Amino acid sequence: MTGVHGCPGGAGREREGLGGMAERRIGAVLCDLDGVLRIWSDLADVDLERGLPPGTVGGAAFRAERLLPAVTGLVSDEEWRAAVAADLATACGSAEAAREAVAAWGRQPVRTDVEVLALVSEVRRGGVPVVLVTNGTTRLEADLAAHGLDAAVDAVLNTARFGHAKPDPRVYLAAAELAGVPVERCLFVDDSAGNVAAATALGMHGHHHRGADGLRAALGGYGLL
């Protein structure tokens, strides 16, 4: 985790949803990374280029027993990818071909959603901190710096450094503490409905992200734009 630069005050009460004026000011926005601010190209392209059935590489990389140790820091990003390559050796026909597939996965094109980034910037200009809360690996910090996203938010909670991953309640509580804002004054944004549900179960406000237009409407409804 990296520290927040500052946290505005605020008072009152706000109900879930977008109808009417907010009764309680949101004091911090807690925002997911992948699928929200950072958009990856289709992983199936890696399969296609190698004549593999769609979902082969993703299935090996993101199944729970392989992914969870990486996003909770039990293994490094390098160890995770090496293990994925070992799992793919049979499907790819050889250990070398599997390593090449994993390397291609690591080179996949990625882009920043500039509309979402602009919304995040506007929220921050209004004095409300934005904390990135992501199930990341040990290479997250380098990736953020490479794309200039490390300076786009006020703080980062990387679960690989924290030791627990979403939807573990401890992640949300730690993110709120990092922002310096009570959970009931946090707005949690994620493209996973399950992760949003876990946040709202703790008393946070939640927005299931499906695109910049919906996020703009949500932030506006909470008086953040």
Short mmCIF file of C-alpha atoms in Angstrom, two decimals:
data_model
loop_
_atom_site.label_atom_id
_atom_site.label_comp_id
_atom_site.label_asym_id
_atom_site.label_seq_id
_atom_site.Cartn_x
_atom_site.Cartn_y
_atom_site.Cartn_z
CA MET A 1 0.00 0.00 0.00
CA THR A 2 1.12 3.56 -0.59
CA GLY A 3 -0.12 6.47 1.46
CA VAL A 4 -2.88 8.89 0.56
CA HIS A 5 -1.89 12.51 0.00
CA GLY A 6 -4.80 13.98 1.87
CA CYS A 7 -8.43 13.45 2.78
CA PRO A 8 -11.21 16.03 2.74
CA GLY A 9 -13.77 16.28 5.50
CA GLY A 10 -17.50 15.97 5.13
CA ALA A 11 -20.65 15.12 7.03
CA GLY A 12 -24.24 14.05 6.65
CA ARG A 13 -25.97 10.92 5.45
CA GLU A 14 -26.36 9.45 1.96
CA ARG A 15 -28.51 6.62 0.72
CA GLU A 16 -27.65 3.99 -1.87
CA GLY A 17 -28.53 4.90 -5.45
CA LEU A 18 -28.60 7.94 -7.67
CA GLY A 19 -32.03 9.41 -7.01
CA GLY A 20 -32.16 12.94 -5.59
CA MET A 21 -29.45 14.92 -3.85
CA ALA A 22 -26.87 13.05 -1.80
CA GLU A 23 -27.64 13.27 1.90
CA ARG A 24 -24.12 12.34 2.88
CA ARG A 25 -21.04 13.46 1.04
CA ILE A 26 -18.77 10.71 -0.29
CA GLY A 27 -15.34 11.22 1.22
CA ALA A 28 -13.30 8.87 -0.98
CA VAL A 29 -13.58 6.83 -4.15
CA LEU A 30 -12.03 3.36 -4.06
CA CYS A 31 -11.43 2.24 -7.63
CA ASP A 32 -10.48 -1.04 -9.28
CA LEU A 33 -7.77 -1.06 -11.96
CA ASP A 34 -8.29 -3.76 -14.60
CA GLY A 35 -11.54 -3.40 -16.47
CA VAL A 36 -11.97 0.13 -15.14
CA LEU A 37 -8.87 2.29 -15.62
CA ARG A 38 -6.75 -0.26 -17.47
CA ILE A 39 -8.11 -2.27 -20.39
CA TRP A 40 -6.31 -5.32 -21.74
CA SER A 41 -6.69 -6.75 -25.21
CA ASP A 42 -8.44 -10.10 -25.56
CA LEU A 43 -6.32 -12.89 -24.09
CA ALA A 44 -7.90 -15.27 -26.58
CA ASP A 45 -5.67 -13.65 -29.22
CA VAL A 46 -2.69 -15.37 -27.59
CA ASP A 47 -4.47 -18.71 -27.91
CA LEU A 48 -5.47 -18.02 -31.49
CA GLU A 49 -1.93 -17.16 -32.59
CA ARG A 50 -0.73 -20.51 -31.26
CA GLY A 51 -3.59 -22.68 -32.45
CA LEU A 52 -4.80 -23.30 -28.91
CA PRO A 53 -8.46 -23.60 -27.92
CA PRO A 54 -9.85 -20.26 -26.70
CA GLY A 55 -9.39 -19.88 -22.96
CA THR A 56 -6.32 -22.11 -22.72
CA VAL A 57 -3.85 -19.52 -21.42
CA GLY A 58 -6.43 -17.63 -19.39
CA GLY A 59 -7.73 -20.81 -17.86
CA ALA A 60 -4.25 -21.76 -16.69
CA ALA A 61 -3.35 -18.29 -15.44
CA PHE A 62 -6.53 -17.26 -13.69
CA ARG A 63 -7.88 -20.36 -12.06
CA ALA A 64 -8.19 -19.69 -8.35
CA GLU A 65 -5.53 -22.04 -7.06
CA ARG A 66 -2.95 -20.54 -9.41
CA LEU A 67 -4.00 -16.88 -9.20
CA LEU A 68 -4.68 -16.46 -5.48
CA PRO A 69 -1.08 -17.01 -4.34
CA ALA A 70 0.06 -14.37 -6.84
CA VAL A 71 -2.45 -11.70 -5.80
CA THR A 72 -1.84 -12.28 -2.10
CA GLY A 73 1.94 -12.14 -2.37
CA LEU A 74 2.66 -15.75 -1.57
CA VAL A 75 4.54 -16.00 -4.86
CA SER A 76 6.12 -13.32 -7.02
CA ASP A 77 4.78 -12.34 -10.42
CA GLU A 78 7.73 -14.16 -12.01
CA GLU A 79 7.03 -17.34 -10.04
CA TRP A 80 3.35 -17.19 -10.98
CA ARG A 81 4.11 -16.90 -14.69
CA ALA A 82 6.67 -19.69 -14.52
CA ALA A 83 4.09 -21.94 -12.87
CA VAL A 84 1.52 -21.04 -15.52
CA ALA A 85 4.04 -21.98 -18.23
CA ALA A 86 4.65 -25.33 -16.53
CA ASP A 87 0.89 -25.96 -16.46
CA LEU A 88 0.64 -25.17 -20.18
CA ALA A 89 3.50 -27.40 -21.36
CA THR A 90 1.27 -30.28 -22.41
CA ALA A 91 -1.34 -28.09 -24.10
CA CYS A 92 1.33 -26.14 -25.98
CA GLY A 93 3.30 -29.23 -27.01
CA SER A 94 6.52 -28.36 -25.18
CA ALA A 95 7.89 -26.39 -22.25
CA GLU A 96 9.51 -23.92 -24.65
CA ALA A 97 6.26 -23.28 -26.53
CA ALA A 98 4.48 -22.79 -23.21
CA ARG A 99 7.06 -20.23 -22.08
CA GLU A 100 6.64 -18.41 -25.39
CA ALA A 101 2.86 -18.33 -24.88
CA VAL A 102 3.26 -16.87 -21.40
CA ALA A 103 5.73 -14.30 -22.72
CA ALA A 104 3.21 -13.31 -25.42
CA TRP A 105 0.55 -12.93 -22.75
CA GLY A 106 2.89 -10.57 -20.88
CA ARG A 107 3.35 -8.47 -24.04
CA GLN A 108 -0.36 -8.06 -24.67
CA PRO A 109 -1.44 -4.56 -25.65
CA VAL A 110 -2.96 -2.56 -22.82
CA ARG A 111 -4.55 0.86 -22.80
CA THR A 112 -5.76 3.37 -20.28
CA ASP A 113 -9.44 4.28 -20.52
CA VAL A 114 -8.92 8.01 -20.98
CA GLU A 115 -12.55 8.83 -20.22
CA VAL A 116 -12.38 7.07 -16.86
CA LEU A 117 -9.01 8.69 -16.17
CA ALA A 118 -10.55 12.11 -16.83
CA LEU A 119 -13.36 11.34 -14.39
CA VAL A 120 -10.87 10.25 -11.74
CA SER A 121 -8.92 13.47 -12.27
CA GLU A 122 -12.07 15.55 -11.90
CA VAL A 123 -13.02 13.81 -8.66
CA ARG A 124 -9.55 14.49 -7.27
CA ARG A 125 -9.69 18.13 -8.32
CA GLY A 126 -12.85 18.38 -6.24
CA GLY A 127 -10.86 17.42 -3.15
CA VAL A 128 -11.99 13.78 -2.90
CA PRO A 129 -9.13 11.26 -2.85
CA VAL A 130 -9.13 8.25 -5.17
CA VAL A 131 -7.54 5.05 -3.93
CA LEU A 132 -6.71 2.28 -6.39
CA VAL A 133 -7.75 -1.08 -4.93
CA THR A 134 -6.60 -3.96 -7.08
CA ASN A 135 -5.88 -7.67 -6.92
CA GLY A 136 -2.37 -7.09 -8.22
CA THR A 137 0.88 -9.01 -8.30
CA THR A 138 4.38 -7.93 -7.37
CA ARG A 139 4.87 -6.28 -10.76
CA LEU A 140 1.94 -3.87 -10.28
CA GLU A 141 3.98 -0.88 -9.17
CA ALA A 142 6.27 -1.10 -12.19
CA ASP A 143 3.28 -1.43 -14.51
CA LEU A 144 1.56 1.61 -13.01
CA ALA A 145 4.69 3.70 -13.35
CA ALA A 146 5.21 2.57 -16.95
CA HIS A 147 1.74 3.82 -17.90
CA GLY A 148 1.78 6.94 -15.71
CA LEU A 149 -1.03 5.65 -13.53
CA ASP A 150 0.96 5.81 -10.31
CA ALA A 151 0.43 9.59 -10.27
CA ALA A 152 -3.21 9.35 -11.38
CA VAL A 153 -4.50 8.35 -7.95
CA ASP A 154 -3.81 9.37 -4.37
CA ALA A 155 -2.90 5.92 -3.06
CA VAL A 156 -2.64 2.29 -4.12
CA LEU A 157 -3.67 -0.84 -2.27
CA ASN A 158 -1.95 -3.72 -4.04
CA THR A 159 -3.28 -6.95 -2.58
CA ALA A 160 0.03 -8.71 -3.27
CA ARG A 161 1.61 -6.34 -0.74
CA PHE A 162 -1.32 -6.50 1.66
CA GLY A 163 -1.65 -10.29 1.81
CA HIS A 164 -5.38 -10.58 1.16
CA ALA A 165 -7.40 -10.17 -2.04
CA LYS A 166 -10.85 -8.91 -2.96
CA PRO A 167 -13.51 -9.85 -2.00
CA ASP A 168 -11.95 -10.39 1.43
CA PRO A 169 -13.52 -7.74 3.72
CA ARG A 170 -10.09 -6.85 5.09
CA VAL A 171 -9.15 -5.35 1.73
CA TYR A 172 -12.06 -2.90 1.80
CA LEU A 173 -11.49 -1.94 5.42
CA ALA A 174 -7.79 -1.35 4.75
CA ALA A 175 -8.60 0.77 1.69
CA ALA A 176 -10.99 2.94 3.70
CA GLU A 177 -8.36 3.32 6.40
CA LEU A 178 -5.79 4.24 3.76
CA ALA A 179 -8.13 6.97 2.51
CA GLY A 180 -8.80 8.12 6.06
CA VAL A 181 -12.55 7.89 5.48
CA PRO A 182 -15.21 5.76 7.26
CA VAL A 183 -16.48 2.86 5.18
CA GLU A 184 -19.96 4.38 4.93
CA ARG A 185 -18.50 7.42 3.18
CA CYS A 186 -16.58 5.40 0.58
CA LEU A 187 -17.75 4.76 -2.97
CA PHE A 188 -16.33 1.50 -4.32
CA VAL A 189 -16.06 1.07 -8.10
CA ASP A 190 -15.30 -2.32 -9.69
CA ASP A 191 -16.17 -4.21 -12.86
CA SER A 192 -16.87 -7.33 -10.77
CA ALA A 193 -20.40 -7.42 -9.34
CA GLY A 194 -19.19 -9.80 -6.63
CA ASN A 195 -16.50 -7.39 -5.48
CA VAL A 196 -19.04 -4.55 -5.38
CA ALA A 197 -21.44 -6.69 -3.37
CA ALA A 198 -18.71 -7.42 -0.82
CA ALA A 199 -18.08 -3.69 -0.45
CA THR A 200 -21.73 -2.77 0.00
CA ALA A 201 -22.12 -5.57 2.57
CA LEU A 202 -19.66 -3.60 4.71
CA GLY A 203 -21.71 -0.41 4.36
CA MET A 204 -19.87 1.17 1.45
CA HIS A 205 -21.63 2.65 -1.57
CA GLY A 206 -21.00 0.64 -4.70
CA HIS A 207 -20.95 1.09 -8.44
CA HIS A 208 -20.70 -1.89 -10.80
CA HIS A 209 -18.59 -0.46 -13.60
CA ARG A 210 -19.66 -1.14 -17.18
CA GLY A 211 -18.21 1.89 -18.89
CA ALA A 212 -17.36 5.56 -18.60
CA ASP A 213 -20.92 6.79 -19.20
CA GLY A 214 -22.30 4.83 -16.28
CA LEU A 215 -19.47 5.90 -14.03
CA ARG A 216 -20.02 9.54 -14.98
CA ALA A 217 -23.68 9.23 -14.05
CA ALA A 218 -22.86 7.55 -10.75
CA LEU A 219 -20.24 10.12 -9.75
CA GLY A 220 -22.56 12.93 -10.74
CA GLY A 221 -25.39 11.43 -8.73
CA TYR A 222 -23.17 11.44 -5.68
CA GLY A 223 -22.20 15.08 -6.28
CA LEU A 224 -18.60 14.26 -7.14
CA LEU A 225 -18.56 15.94 -10.57
#
